[in-house]
PDB file of C-alpha atoms in Angstrom:
ATOM      1  CA  MET A  11      86.770  96.631  93.376  1.00  0.00           C
ATOM      2  CA  GLN A  12      88.246  97.770  96.663  1.00  0.00           C
ATOM      3  CA  LEU A  13      90.789 100.545  97.135  1.00  0.00           C
ATOM      4  CA  HIS A  14      93.217 100.396 100.039  1.00  0.00           C
ATOM      5  CA  VAL A  15      95.242 103.386 101.269  1.00  0.00           C
ATOM      6  CA  ILE A  16      98.867 102.568 102.060  1.00  0.00           C
ATOM      7  CA  ASN A  17     100.504 105.030 104.438  1.00  0.00           C
ATOM      8  CA  THR A  18     103.992 105.562 103.040  1.00  0.00           C
ATOM      9  CA  GLY A  19     104.896 108.448 105.338  1.00  0.00           C
ATOM     10  CA  ASN A  20     105.298 112.046 104.182  1.00  0.00           C
ATOM     11  CA  PHE A  21     107.958 113.274 101.804  1.00  0.00           C
ATOM     12  CA  LYS A  22     108.497 116.260  99.520  1.00  0.00           C
ATOM     13  CA  LEU A  23     109.378 116.384  95.840  1.00  0.00           C
ATOM     14  CA  ASP A  24     110.302 119.312  93.610  1.00  0.00           C
ATOM     15  CA  GLY A  25     107.121 120.437  91.845  1.00  0.00           C
ATOM     16  CA  GLY A  26     108.865 121.311  88.577  1.00  0.00           C
ATOM     17  CA  ALA A  27     110.559 117.923  88.362  1.00  0.00           C
ATOM     18  CA  MET A  28     107.384 116.067  89.304  1.00  0.00           C
ATOM     19  CA  PHE A  29     104.997 117.796  86.874  1.00  0.00           C
ATOM     20  CA  GLY A  30     107.450 118.571  84.059  1.00  0.00           C
ATOM     21  CA  VAL A  31     106.009 120.780  81.322  1.00  0.00           C
ATOM     22  CA  VAL A  32     102.620 121.251  83.020  1.00  0.00           C
ATOM     23  CA  PRO A  33     102.270 124.957  83.967  1.00  0.00           C
ATOM     24  CA  LYS A  34     102.655 125.661  87.683  1.00  0.00           C
ATOM     25  CA  SER A  35      99.359 127.570  87.702  1.00  0.00           C
ATOM     26  CA  LEU A  36      97.575 124.284  86.903  1.00  0.00           C
ATOM     27  CA  TRP A  37      99.244 121.849  89.301  1.00  0.00           C
ATOM     28  CA  THR A  38      99.271 124.207  92.307  1.00  0.00           C
ATOM     29  CA  ARG A  39      95.447 124.086  92.358  1.00  0.00           C
ATOM     30  CA  THR A  40      95.522 120.511  93.645  1.00  0.00           C
ATOM     31  CA  ASN A  41      99.135 120.233  94.884  1.00  0.00           C
ATOM     32  CA  PRO A  42     100.217 123.422  96.674  1.00  0.00           C
ATOM     33  CA  CYS A  43     103.933 123.924  97.202  1.00  0.00           C
ATOM     34  CA  ASP A  44     106.088 125.736  99.748  1.00  0.00           C
ATOM     35  CA  SER A  45     108.455 128.653  99.121  1.00  0.00           C
ATOM     36  CA  ASN A  46     111.099 126.223  97.806  1.00  0.00           C
ATOM     37  CA  ASN A  47     108.658 124.783  95.218  1.00  0.00           C
ATOM     38  CA  MET A  48     108.446 121.469  97.132  1.00  0.00           C
ATOM     39  CA  CYS A  49     105.151 119.522  97.107  1.00  0.00           C
ATOM     40  CA  LYS A  50     104.167 117.358 100.084  1.00  0.00           C
ATOM     41  CA  LEU A  51     103.186 113.802  99.150  1.00  0.00           C
ATOM     42  CA  GLY A  52     102.591 110.690 101.139  1.00  0.00           C
ATOM     43  CA  HIS A  53      99.944 108.115 100.205  1.00  0.00           C
ATOM     44  CA  ALA A  54      99.783 105.259  97.756  1.00  0.00           C
ATOM     45  CA  PHE A  55      96.751 103.204  96.774  1.00  0.00           C
ATOM     46  CA  SER A  56      96.270  99.535  96.061  1.00  0.00           C
ATOM     47  CA  ALA A  57      93.312  98.229  94.001  1.00  0.00           C
ATOM     48  CA  ASP A  58      91.881  94.773  94.650  1.00  0.00           C
ATOM     49  CA  ARG A  59      89.650  93.382  91.903  1.00  0.00           C
ATOM     50  CA  GLY A  60      88.603  90.459  94.083  1.00  0.00           C
ATOM     51  CA  ARG A  61      89.740  87.634  91.799  1.00  0.00           C
TER      52      ARG A  61
END
């Protein structure tokens, strides 16, 4: 299996809307946010099984 990174550009989403009921103390460990609670995102992945 091969993984390919697709550069989709950078964009920000509201952390509360993105993670829902997950406590902020958990998701900020891997997805830090700014003072407006916006998380920076920007890559997508494609998996190729080779068939």
